Amino acid sequence: MAAVVLVATRLLRGSGCWSGSRLRFGPSAYRRFSSGGAYANIPLSSPLPGVPKPVFASVDGQEKFETKVTTLDNGLHVASQNKFGQFCTVGILINSGSRYEAKYLSGIAHFLEKLAFSSTARFDSKDEILLTLEKHGGICDCQTSRDTTMYAVSADSKGLDTVVGLLADVVLQPRLTDEEVEMTRMAVQFELEDLNLRPDPEPLLTEMIHEAAYRENTVGLHRFCPTENIAKINREVLHSYLRNYYTPDRMVLAGVGVEHEHLVDCAQKYLLGVQPAWGSAEAVDVDRSVAQYTGGIAKLERDMSNVSLGPTPIPELTHIMVGLESCSFLEEDFIPFAVLNMMMGGGGSFSAGGPGKGMFSRLYLNVLNRHHWMYNATSYHHSYEDTGLLCIHASADPRQVREMVEIITKEFILMGGTVDTVELERAKTQLTSMLMMNLESRPVIFEDVGRQVLATRSRKLPHELCTLIRNVKPEDVKRVASKMLRGKPAVAALGDLTDLPTYEHIQTALSSKDGRLPRTYRLFR
């Protein structure tokens, strides 16, 4: 007890060993760089004395964000978009894809996608290409869609000259050796087998709905190579296609995060006056067909009971996709259709977990929320330069297919009805948010720049698109929906289709006021 009193006394008096500690933390040892004390009497709203005046970056309107476009003498377009950062994304986009294969073996675009970044006139193998890109921290990719083929590289901006030279060689000087073609046949075969075995039916259904909507023309042609054509596609077939569609006037060299003048210089160096591997013959047989919407049905009966085996297997489901013709992305109605698609929203019954995932969209509130047996209800909007397709994909137990189809047709009919102001504003805000968040990614900006310039020779900037979205009114949505409902439906069905209504009944339901299917009566079940 006495020891405790002694310590307390010394502490209060500041004597002995405690005096050093007191002095160490006293005013005389105050650190000048600590915050607050040095400028005690200056309010935060006033500048600090002795501190240099900061210089901030300034932006004059939207000029700093404009996409610059230059056309070379051979017709090739060069487009660039400035973006801060060490890396850039550069690529060549071509007006080429499965929609142009009407006069060729179906599946050429699929083959070219797999053959991309293989050996060229300058590079002996794919490994050599990858090693060259590795010096600049680069990666490469090729993607084909129904109407566009895209070769892209992301790398350090300092390697722009090397990257453009490599892209020019990959696009115009591929060797397409017998060994590479044979390896591609194996890759395509594997992808087709995987497509038919994967639990997610969406890629296959998308293929089927296009086939039904545009019967044997343009975007309705197979995007994936049919099995019977795998052995038929060879170097000569590929060259005959490339000769017509890989021409400079059908190409755009797009870059994000690069100086426009530098990109143009590289394009003139590597893409002007180059002799392609298939010869310099001019294109003579280009398909300029306009998409013809036909409507119709594509069915694929399949046992879906063993799609996903395991401790918690996916239940057997039947998948239905119903679509109607919308409009091309060049038309003014494209934005109202995009808002309508966002308003429908939807998703899987296990993924609609919040506002960003469609919790307040119509397909969630009216379908997934009310019908527990529905496993999926999602809206999709496919748009091309001359047509478009708005679809609803739904999945349920095979015994409830008829009820599921009727629920979808009712939702289509409701599209042409009254549009609530609150749900419209929410859809517009969500669409704007999705647009702006996606455009923070450099590869997405690159694809947006390339596709827009390829289609229109110019680019609508994000703030222009946001203005168009804000200007959409309830009557615009009702008008485009009513126009869409006057067309014939396209239907794709996969799984056990025993209880699937006939195409005529689905068409009748979409022509009615309430979307109900005609009643059917059977003597025996």
Coordinates of C-alpha atoms in Angstrom, one line a residue:
M1 CA 0.0 0.0 0.0
A2 CA 2.9 2.4 0.9
A3 CA 4.5 1.7 -2.5
V4 CA 1.3 2.7 -4.3
V5 CA 1.1 6.0 -2.4
L6 CA 4.8 6.7 -3.2
V7 CA 4.3 6.2 -6.9
A8 CA 1.1 8.4 -6.9
T9 CA 3.0 11.2 -5.0
R10 CA 5.9 11.2 -7.5
L11 CA 3.5 11.3 -10.4
L12 CA 1.7 14.3 -9.0
R13 CA 4.9 16.2 -8.2
G14 CA 6.6 15.2 -11.4
S15 CA 9.8 14.2 -9.6
G16 CA 12.3 11.4 -10.1
C17 CA 12.0 9.1 -13.1
W18 CA 8.6 10.5 -14.1
S19 CA 10.0 14.0 -14.7
G20 CA 11.7 12.8 -17.9
S21 CA 8.5 11.5 -19.3
R22 CA 6.6 14.7 -18.4
L23 CA 9.2 16.8 -20.2
R24 CA 9.2 14.4 -23.3
F25 CA 5.5 15.1 -23.9
G26 CA 5.6 18.7 -22.8
P27 CA 5.2 21.9 -25.0
S28 CA 8.9 22.2 -25.7
A29 CA 8.9 18.8 -27.6
Y30 CA 5.9 19.8 -29.8
R31 CA 6.2 18.4 -33.4
R32 CA 5.8 21.2 -35.9
F33 CA 4.4 18.9 -38.6
S34 CA 1.4 17.6 -36.6
S35 CA -2.0 18.9 -37.8
G36 CA -4.0 21.5 -36.1
G37 CA -1.6 23.3 -33.8
A38 CA 0.5 25.2 -36.4
Y39 CA -2.4 27.1 -37.8
A40 CA -4.7 27.2 -34.8
N41 CA -6.4 30.5 -35.6
I42 CA -7.0 30.0 -39.4
P43 CA -10.5 28.6 -40.3
L44 CA -10.7 25.7 -42.9
S45 CA -12.5 28.0 -45.3
S46 CA -9.4 30.2 -45.8
P47 CA -6.1 29.3 -47.6
L48 CA -3.1 28.5 -45.5
P49 CA -0.3 31.1 -45.6
G50 CA 2.9 30.0 -47.3
V51 CA 1.3 27.2 -49.3
P52 CA 1.5 27.5 -53.1
K53 CA -1.7 27.9 -55.0
P54 CA -2.9 24.6 -56.4
V55 CA -3.3 24.3 -60.2
F56 CA -6.3 22.0 -61.2
A57 CA -6.8 20.3 -64.5
S58 CA -9.6 21.9 -66.6
V59 CA -12.0 20.4 -69.1
D60 CA -13.5 22.6 -71.8
G61 CA -17.0 21.1 -72.3
Q62 CA -16.9 17.7 -74.0
E63 CA -14.0 18.3 -76.4
K64 CA -11.6 16.2 -74.3
F65 CA -13.8 13.2 -74.6
E66 CA -14.6 13.3 -78.3
T67 CA -13.9 10.3 -80.5
K68 CA -11.6 11.3 -83.4
V69 CA -12.1 9.5 -86.7
T70 CA -9.8 9.6 -89.7
T71 CA -10.4 7.8 -93.0
L72 CA -7.3 6.5 -94.9
D73 CA -6.9 6.5 -98.7
N74 CA -7.9 2.8 -98.9
G75 CA -11.2 3.4 -97.1
L76 CA -10.1 2.1 -93.7
H77 CA -11.4 4.1 -90.7
V78 CA -9.1 5.0 -87.7
A79 CA -11.0 5.9 -84.5
S80 CA -9.5 6.8 -81.1
Q81 CA -10.6 7.9 -77.7
N82 CA -8.3 9.5 -75.1
K83 CA -8.2 7.8 -71.7
F84 CA -5.8 8.4 -68.8
G85 CA -3.6 5.4 -68.0
Q86 CA -0.4 3.5 -68.9
F87 CA -2.2 0.8 -70.9
C88 CA -4.2 1.0 -74.1
T89 CA -6.7 -1.3 -76.0
V90 CA -6.3 -1.4 -79.7
G91 CA -8.0 -3.6 -82.3
I92 CA -9.4 -4.1 -85.7
L93 CA -13.2 -4.5 -86.1
I94 CA -14.5 -6.0 -89.4
N95 CA -18.0 -6.1 -91.0
S96 CA -17.9 -9.8 -91.1
G97 CA -19.7 -12.6 -89.4
S98 CA -22.2 -15.5 -89.7
R99 CA -24.9 -13.3 -91.4
Y100 CA -22.7 -13.0 -94.5
E101 CA -22.3 -16.8 -95.0
A102 CA -25.4 -17.3 -97.2
K103 CA -23.2 -18.1 -100.2
Y104 CA -20.6 -20.0 -98.3
L105 CA -20.3 -23.0 -96.0
S106 CA -21.9 -22.1 -92.7
G107 CA -19.3 -21.9 -89.9
I108 CA -16.5 -19.9 -91.6
A109 CA -16.6 -17.0 -89.0
H110 CA -16.5 -19.6 -86.2
F111 CA -13.4 -21.1 -87.7
L112 CA -11.7 -17.7 -88.2
E113 CA -12.4 -16.9 -84.5
K114 CA -10.5 -20.0 -83.5
L115 CA -7.7 -19.4 -86.0
A116 CA -7.0 -15.9 -84.9
F117 CA -3.5 -15.0 -83.6
S118 CA -2.0 -18.1 -85.1
S119 CA 1.1 -18.1 -87.4
T120 CA 1.5 -15.2 -89.9
A121 CA 4.0 -14.0 -92.5
R122 CA 6.2 -12.5 -89.7
F123 CA 5.4 -14.8 -86.8
D124 CA 6.0 -18.5 -87.0
S125 CA 3.6 -19.5 -84.2
K126 CA 1.1 -18.3 -81.7
D127 CA 3.7 -18.6 -79.0
E128 CA 5.9 -16.1 -80.8
I129 CA 3.0 -13.6 -81.0
L130 CA 2.3 -14.0 -77.3
L131 CA 6.0 -13.6 -76.4
T132 CA 6.0 -10.3 -78.5
L133 CA 3.0 -9.0 -76.6
E134 CA 4.4 -10.1 -73.3
K135 CA 7.3 -7.6 -73.7
H136 CA 4.6 -4.9 -73.5
G137 CA 2.5 -6.6 -70.9
G138 CA -0.1 -7.4 -73.6
I139 CA -2.9 -9.8 -74.0
C140 CA -4.9 -10.6 -77.2
D141 CA -8.4 -11.9 -78.0
C142 CA -10.7 -12.4 -81.0
Q143 CA -14.5 -12.5 -80.9
T144 CA -17.0 -13.0 -83.6
S145 CA -20.7 -12.2 -83.5
R146 CA -23.4 -12.4 -86.2
D147 CA -22.3 -9.2 -87.8
T148 CA -18.9 -8.2 -86.5
T149 CA -15.4 -9.8 -86.1
M150 CA -13.1 -8.2 -83.6
Y151 CA -9.4 -8.6 -83.1
A152 CA -8.1 -6.8 -80.0
V153 CA -5.0 -6.3 -77.9
S154 CA -4.5 -4.6 -74.6
A155 CA -0.9 -3.6 -73.9
D156 CA 1.4 -0.8 -72.7
S157 CA 0.8 2.4 -74.7
K158 CA 4.6 2.6 -75.5
G159 CA 4.3 -0.5 -77.6
L160 CA 1.6 0.9 -79.9
D161 CA 3.7 0.6 -83.0
T162 CA 4.4 -3.1 -82.3
V163 CA 0.8 -3.8 -81.5
V164 CA -0.6 -2.2 -84.7
G165 CA 2.0 -4.0 -86.8
L166 CA 1.1 -7.3 -85.1
L167 CA -2.7 -6.8 -85.6
A168 CA -2.2 -6.0 -89.3
D169 CA -0.2 -9.2 -89.7
V170 CA -2.7 -11.3 -87.9
V171 CA -5.7 -9.9 -89.9
L172 CA -4.1 -9.7 -93.4
Q173 CA -1.3 -12.2 -93.4
P174 CA -2.4 -15.4 -91.6
R175 CA -0.8 -18.6 -92.9
L176 CA -3.7 -20.9 -92.2
T177 CA -1.6 -24.0 -92.3
D178 CA -3.1 -27.5 -92.6
E179 CA -2.0 -28.2 -89.1
E180 CA -3.7 -25.1 -87.7
V181 CA -6.9 -25.8 -89.6
E182 CA -6.9 -29.4 -88.3
M183 CA -6.4 -28.2 -84.7
T184 CA -9.3 -25.7 -85.2
R185 CA -11.6 -28.5 -86.4
M186 CA -10.9 -30.3 -83.1
A187 CA -11.6 -27.1 -81.1
V188 CA -14.8 -26.4 -83.0
Q189 CA -16.0 -30.0 -82.5
F190 CA -15.3 -29.8 -78.7
E191 CA -17.2 -26.4 -78.5
L192 CA -20.2 -27.9 -80.2
E193 CA -20.2 -30.9 -77.8
D194 CA -19.8 -28.5 -74.9
L195 CA -22.7 -26.4 -76.1
N196 CA -25.1 -29.4 -76.1
L197 CA -23.9 -30.6 -72.6
R198 CA -23.7 -27.4 -70.6
P199 CA -26.4 -26.8 -67.9
D200 CA -26.9 -23.2 -69.1
P201 CA -29.2 -23.4 -72.1
E202 CA -29.0 -19.7 -72.9
P203 CA -26.4 -19.8 -75.8
L204 CA -28.3 -22.6 -77.5
L205 CA -31.7 -21.0 -77.1
T206 CA -30.3 -17.7 -78.5
E207 CA -29.1 -19.6 -81.5
M208 CA -32.6 -21.2 -81.9
I209 CA -34.6 -18.0 -81.5
H210 CA -32.6 -16.3 -84.2
E211 CA -33.1 -19.4 -86.4
A212 CA -36.8 -19.2 -85.9
A213 CA -37.1 -15.4 -86.2
Y214 CA -35.0 -15.1 -89.4
R215 CA -35.6 -18.3 -91.2
E216 CA -32.5 -19.1 -93.4
N217 CA -31.4 -15.5 -93.9
T218 CA -28.8 -13.0 -92.5
V219 CA -28.8 -13.1 -88.6
G220 CA -30.8 -16.3 -88.7
L221 CA -27.9 -18.3 -90.2
H222 CA -25.9 -20.5 -87.8
R223 CA -23.4 -18.7 -85.7
F224 CA -21.7 -22.0 -84.7
C225 CA -20.3 -24.3 -87.4
P226 CA -22.7 -27.2 -88.1
T227 CA -21.1 -30.6 -87.5
E228 CA -21.4 -31.6 -91.1
N229 CA -19.3 -28.6 -92.3
I230 CA -16.4 -29.1 -89.9
A231 CA -14.5 -31.4 -92.3
K232 CA -15.4 -29.3 -95.4
I233 CA -13.9 -26.0 -94.4
N234 CA -10.2 -25.6 -95.5
R235 CA -7.7 -23.0 -96.5
E236 CA -9.3 -22.4 -100.0
V237 CA -12.8 -21.9 -98.5
L238 CA -11.5 -19.5 -95.9
H239 CA -9.5 -17.5 -98.5
S240 CA -12.5 -17.1 -100.8
Y241 CA -14.5 -15.6 -97.9
L242 CA -11.6 -13.4 -96.6
R243 CA -11.2 -12.0 -100.2
N244 CA -14.7 -10.5 -100.1
Y245 CA -15.1 -9.5 -96.5
Y246 CA -11.6 -8.6 -95.1
T247 CA -11.3 -5.4 -97.2
P248 CA -10.1 -2.0 -95.9
D249 CA -13.5 -0.3 -96.5
R250 CA -15.1 -2.8 -94.1
M251 CA -12.6 -2.3 -91.3
V252 CA -12.1 0.1 -88.4
L253 CA -8.8 0.4 -86.4
A254 CA -10.0 1.5 -83.0
G255 CA -7.8 2.6 -80.0
V256 CA -8.5 3.7 -76.5
G257 CA -5.8 5.3 -74.4
V258 CA -3.7 6.4 -77.4
E259 CA -2.9 9.6 -79.2
H260 CA -4.9 9.9 -82.4
E261 CA -2.0 11.1 -84.6
H262 CA 0.2 8.3 -83.4
L263 CA -2.5 5.7 -84.2
V264 CA -3.1 7.2 -87.7
D265 CA 0.7 7.1 -88.4
C266 CA 0.8 3.4 -87.4
A267 CA -2.2 2.6 -89.5
Q268 CA -0.6 4.3 -92.6
K269 CA 2.6 2.3 -91.9
Y270 CA 1.1 -1.1 -91.5
L271 CA -2.4 -1.1 -93.1
L272 CA -2.0 1.1 -96.2
G273 CA -1.0 -0.6 -99.4
V274 CA -0.5 -4.0 -97.8
Q275 CA -0.9 -7.2 -100.0
P276 CA -3.1 -9.6 -98.1
A277 CA -2.3 -13.4 -98.0
W278 CA -5.2 -14.2 -100.3
G279 CA -4.1 -11.8 -103.1
S280 CA -5.1 -8.3 -104.1
A281 CA -8.2 -9.2 -105.9
E282 CA -11.1 -6.8 -105.2
A283 CA -14.3 -8.0 -103.5
V284 CA -16.8 -9.1 -106.1
D285 CA -19.4 -11.2 -104.2
V286 CA -20.4 -9.2 -101.1
D287 CA -23.7 -10.1 -99.5
R288 CA -25.7 -6.9 -98.9
S289 CA -29.0 -8.7 -97.9
V290 CA -31.3 -6.9 -95.5
A291 CA -32.6 -9.1 -92.6
Q292 CA -36.1 -10.5 -93.3
Y293 CA -38.1 -11.2 -90.1
T294 CA -40.2 -14.3 -90.7
G295 CA -41.2 -15.5 -87.2
G296 CA -41.7 -19.2 -86.5
I297 CA -40.8 -21.9 -84.1
A298 CA -37.7 -23.9 -83.5
K299 CA -38.0 -27.0 -81.2
L300 CA -35.5 -29.4 -79.8
E301 CA -36.8 -32.3 -77.8
R302 CA -34.2 -33.4 -75.3
D303 CA -34.0 -35.3 -72.0
M304 CA -32.9 -32.7 -69.5
S305 CA -33.1 -34.9 -66.4
N306 CA -29.4 -35.6 -66.2
V307 CA -27.9 -32.3 -67.3
S308 CA -26.2 -31.7 -64.0
L309 CA -25.6 -34.8 -61.9
G310 CA -24.2 -34.5 -58.4
P311 CA -25.1 -34.2 -54.7
T312 CA -27.5 -31.3 -55.6
P313 CA -28.5 -31.8 -59.2
I314 CA -30.4 -29.2 -61.2
P315 CA -34.0 -30.3 -61.5
E316 CA -35.3 -31.2 -64.9
L317 CA -36.5 -28.1 -66.7
T318 CA -38.1 -27.1 -70.0
H319 CA -36.8 -23.8 -71.5
I320 CA -38.9 -21.5 -73.6
M321 CA -37.9 -18.3 -75.4
V322 CA -40.6 -16.1 -77.0
G323 CA -39.5 -13.1 -79.1
L324 CA -40.9 -10.3 -81.3
E325 CA -39.2 -8.0 -83.8
S326 CA -38.1 -4.7 -82.3
C327 CA -35.9 -2.3 -84.3
S328 CA -32.3 -1.7 -85.4
F329 CA -29.8 0.2 -83.3
L330 CA -29.8 2.9 -86.0
E331 CA -33.4 3.8 -85.4
E332 CA -34.8 6.4 -82.9
D333 CA -36.9 3.7 -81.3
F334 CA -33.8 1.8 -80.1
I335 CA -33.6 3.8 -76.9
P336 CA -37.3 3.3 -75.9
F337 CA -36.8 -0.5 -76.6
A338 CA -33.7 -0.5 -74.4
V339 CA -35.7 1.1 -71.6
L340 CA -38.5 -1.4 -72.1
N341 CA -36.1 -4.3 -71.9
M342 CA -34.6 -2.8 -68.6
M343 CA -38.1 -2.4 -67.3
M344 CA -38.9 -6.0 -67.9
G345 CA -35.6 -7.1 -66.4
G346 CA -35.9 -10.4 -64.6
G347 CA -33.3 -13.1 -63.9
G348 CA -32.9 -16.5 -62.2
S349 CA -35.0 -17.3 -59.1
F350 CA -31.8 -17.5 -57.1
S351 CA -30.0 -14.4 -58.4
A352 CA -32.6 -11.6 -58.1
G353 CA -31.1 -10.5 -54.8
G354 CA -31.3 -6.7 -55.1
P355 CA -32.3 -3.6 -57.1
G356 CA -29.2 -4.0 -59.3
K357 CA -30.2 -7.5 -60.2
G358 CA -33.8 -6.7 -61.2
M359 CA -35.7 -7.1 -58.0
F360 CA -38.1 -4.3 -59.0
S361 CA -38.5 -5.3 -62.6
R362 CA -41.8 -6.6 -64.0
L363 CA -40.5 -10.1 -64.6
Y364 CA -39.4 -10.3 -60.9
L365 CA -42.5 -8.7 -59.4
N366 CA -45.1 -10.3 -61.6
V367 CA -43.6 -13.6 -62.4
L368 CA -40.8 -14.9 -60.1
N369 CA -42.3 -13.3 -57.0
R370 CA -45.8 -14.8 -57.7
H371 CA -45.0 -18.2 -59.2
H372 CA -42.6 -20.1 -57.0
W373 CA -42.2 -22.9 -59.6
M374 CA -40.7 -20.6 -62.2
Y375 CA -36.9 -21.0 -62.2
N376 CA -36.1 -18.2 -64.6
A377 CA -37.7 -15.3 -66.4
T378 CA -35.3 -12.9 -68.2
S379 CA -35.7 -10.3 -70.9
Y380 CA -33.1 -9.9 -73.7
H381 CA -32.8 -7.4 -76.5
H382 CA -30.7 -8.3 -79.5
S383 CA -30.2 -5.4 -82.0
Y384 CA -28.5 -5.2 -85.4
E385 CA -28.0 -2.6 -88.1
D386 CA -31.2 -3.5 -89.9
T387 CA -33.4 -5.4 -87.3
G388 CA -33.8 -6.3 -83.7
L389 CA -35.4 -8.9 -81.4
L390 CA -36.8 -8.6 -77.9
C391 CA -37.2 -11.9 -76.1
I392 CA -38.3 -13.4 -72.8
H393 CA -36.6 -16.6 -71.7
A394 CA -38.4 -18.7 -69.0
S395 CA -37.7 -22.1 -67.4
A396 CA -40.0 -24.4 -65.4
D397 CA -40.9 -28.0 -64.7
P398 CA -42.1 -29.8 -67.9
R399 CA -45.5 -30.3 -66.4
Q400 CA -46.1 -26.6 -66.2
V401 CA -45.0 -25.5 -69.6
R402 CA -48.4 -24.4 -70.8
E403 CA -48.9 -22.2 -67.8
M404 CA -45.4 -20.8 -68.2
V405 CA -46.0 -19.9 -71.8
E406 CA -49.3 -18.2 -70.9
I407 CA -47.5 -16.1 -68.2
I408 CA -45.0 -14.9 -70.8
T409 CA -47.7 -14.0 -73.4
K410 CA -49.6 -12.0 -70.7
E411 CA -46.4 -10.1 -69.9
F412 CA -45.9 -9.3 -73.5
I413 CA -49.5 -7.9 -73.7
L414 CA -49.0 -5.9 -70.6
M415 CA -46.0 -4.1 -72.3
G416 CA -48.5 -2.3 -74.5
G417 CA -50.6 -1.2 -71.5
T418 CA -50.2 1.6 -69.0
V419 CA -46.6 2.4 -68.0
D420 CA -46.2 3.5 -64.4
T421 CA -44.1 6.7 -64.0
V422 CA -42.1 5.3 -61.0
E423 CA -41.1 2.0 -62.8
L424 CA -40.2 4.0 -65.9
E425 CA -37.9 6.4 -64.0
R426 CA -36.4 3.4 -62.2
A427 CA -35.7 1.6 -65.5
K428 CA -34.2 4.8 -67.0
T429 CA -32.0 5.4 -64.0
Q430 CA -30.8 1.7 -64.0
L431 CA -30.1 1.8 -67.8
T432 CA -28.1 5.1 -67.4
S433 CA -26.2 3.6 -64.4
M434 CA -25.4 0.4 -66.3
L435 CA -24.2 2.4 -69.4
M436 CA -21.9 4.7 -67.4
M437 CA -20.5 1.9 -65.2
N438 CA -19.7 -0.3 -68.2
L439 CA -18.0 2.6 -69.9
E440 CA -15.5 2.9 -67.1
S441 CA -13.8 -0.2 -68.5
R442 CA -11.3 0.4 -71.2
P443 CA -12.1 -2.7 -73.3
V444 CA -15.8 -1.8 -73.2
I445 CA -15.0 1.8 -74.4
F446 CA -12.9 0.2 -77.2
E447 CA -15.8 -2.0 -78.3
D448 CA -18.3 0.8 -78.2
V449 CA -16.0 3.1 -80.2
G450 CA -15.3 0.4 -82.8
R451 CA -18.9 -0.8 -83.3
Q452 CA -20.4 2.7 -83.5
V453 CA -17.8 3.9 -86.0
L454 CA -18.1 0.7 -88.0
A455 CA -21.9 1.1 -88.3
T456 CA -22.3 5.0 -88.5
R457 CA -18.8 6.4 -89.2
S458 CA -19.2 8.4 -86.0
R459 CA -19.8 7.9 -82.2
K460 CA -22.6 9.1 -79.9
L461 CA -20.9 10.1 -76.7
P462 CA -22.2 8.8 -73.3
H463 CA -23.8 12.2 -72.3
E464 CA -25.8 12.2 -75.6
L465 CA -27.1 8.7 -74.9
C466 CA -28.0 9.7 -71.3
T467 CA -30.0 12.6 -72.6
L468 CA -31.9 10.3 -75.0
I469 CA -32.6 7.9 -72.2
R470 CA -33.9 10.7 -69.9
N471 CA -36.2 12.0 -72.7
V472 CA -38.1 8.6 -73.0
K473 CA -41.7 9.1 -72.0
P474 CA -44.4 6.5 -71.0
E475 CA -46.1 7.0 -74.4
D476 CA -42.9 6.2 -76.2
V477 CA -42.6 2.8 -74.4
K478 CA -46.3 2.1 -75.0
R479 CA -46.0 3.0 -78.7
V480 CA -43.0 0.8 -79.5
A481 CA -44.5 -2.1 -77.5
S482 CA -47.8 -1.8 -79.4
K483 CA -46.0 -1.7 -82.7
M484 CA -44.0 -4.8 -81.7
L485 CA -47.1 -6.8 -80.7
R486 CA -48.5 -6.5 -84.2
G487 CA -45.8 -8.8 -85.5
K488 CA -45.5 -12.6 -85.6
P489 CA -43.8 -14.2 -82.7
A490 CA -40.6 -16.3 -82.8
V491 CA -40.5 -19.3 -80.4
A492 CA -37.6 -21.5 -79.3
A493 CA -38.3 -24.5 -77.1
L494 CA -35.8 -26.9 -75.5
G495 CA -36.4 -30.0 -73.3
D496 CA -39.6 -32.1 -72.7
L497 CA -42.1 -30.4 -74.9
T498 CA -45.1 -32.7 -74.4
D499 CA -47.3 -29.9 -73.0
L500 CA -46.0 -27.1 -75.2
P501 CA -48.9 -25.1 -76.8
T502 CA -48.9 -25.0 -80.6
Y503 CA -47.3 -22.0 -82.4
E504 CA -50.8 -21.0 -83.6
H505 CA -52.1 -20.8 -80.0
I506 CA -49.1 -18.7 -78.9
Q507 CA -49.7 -16.4 -81.9
T508 CA -53.4 -16.1 -80.9
A509 CA -52.6 -15.3 -77.3
L510 CA -50.2 -12.5 -78.4
S511 CA -53.0 -11.1 -80.6
S512 CA -55.6 -11.1 -77.8
K513 CA -56.3 -8.5 -75.2
D514 CA -55.4 -10.5 -72.2
G515 CA -52.6 -12.8 -73.5
R516 CA -54.5 -16.0 -72.6
L517 CA -54.0 -19.2 -74.6
P518 CA -57.1 -20.7 -76.3
R519 CA -58.6 -23.4 -74.1
T520 CA -58.0 -27.0 -75.2
Y521 CA -60.1 -29.9 -74.2
R522 CA -58.9 -33.5 -74.2
L523 CA -61.0 -36.7 -73.6
F524 CA -57.9 -38.6 -72.4
R525 CA -54.8 -37.4 -70.6

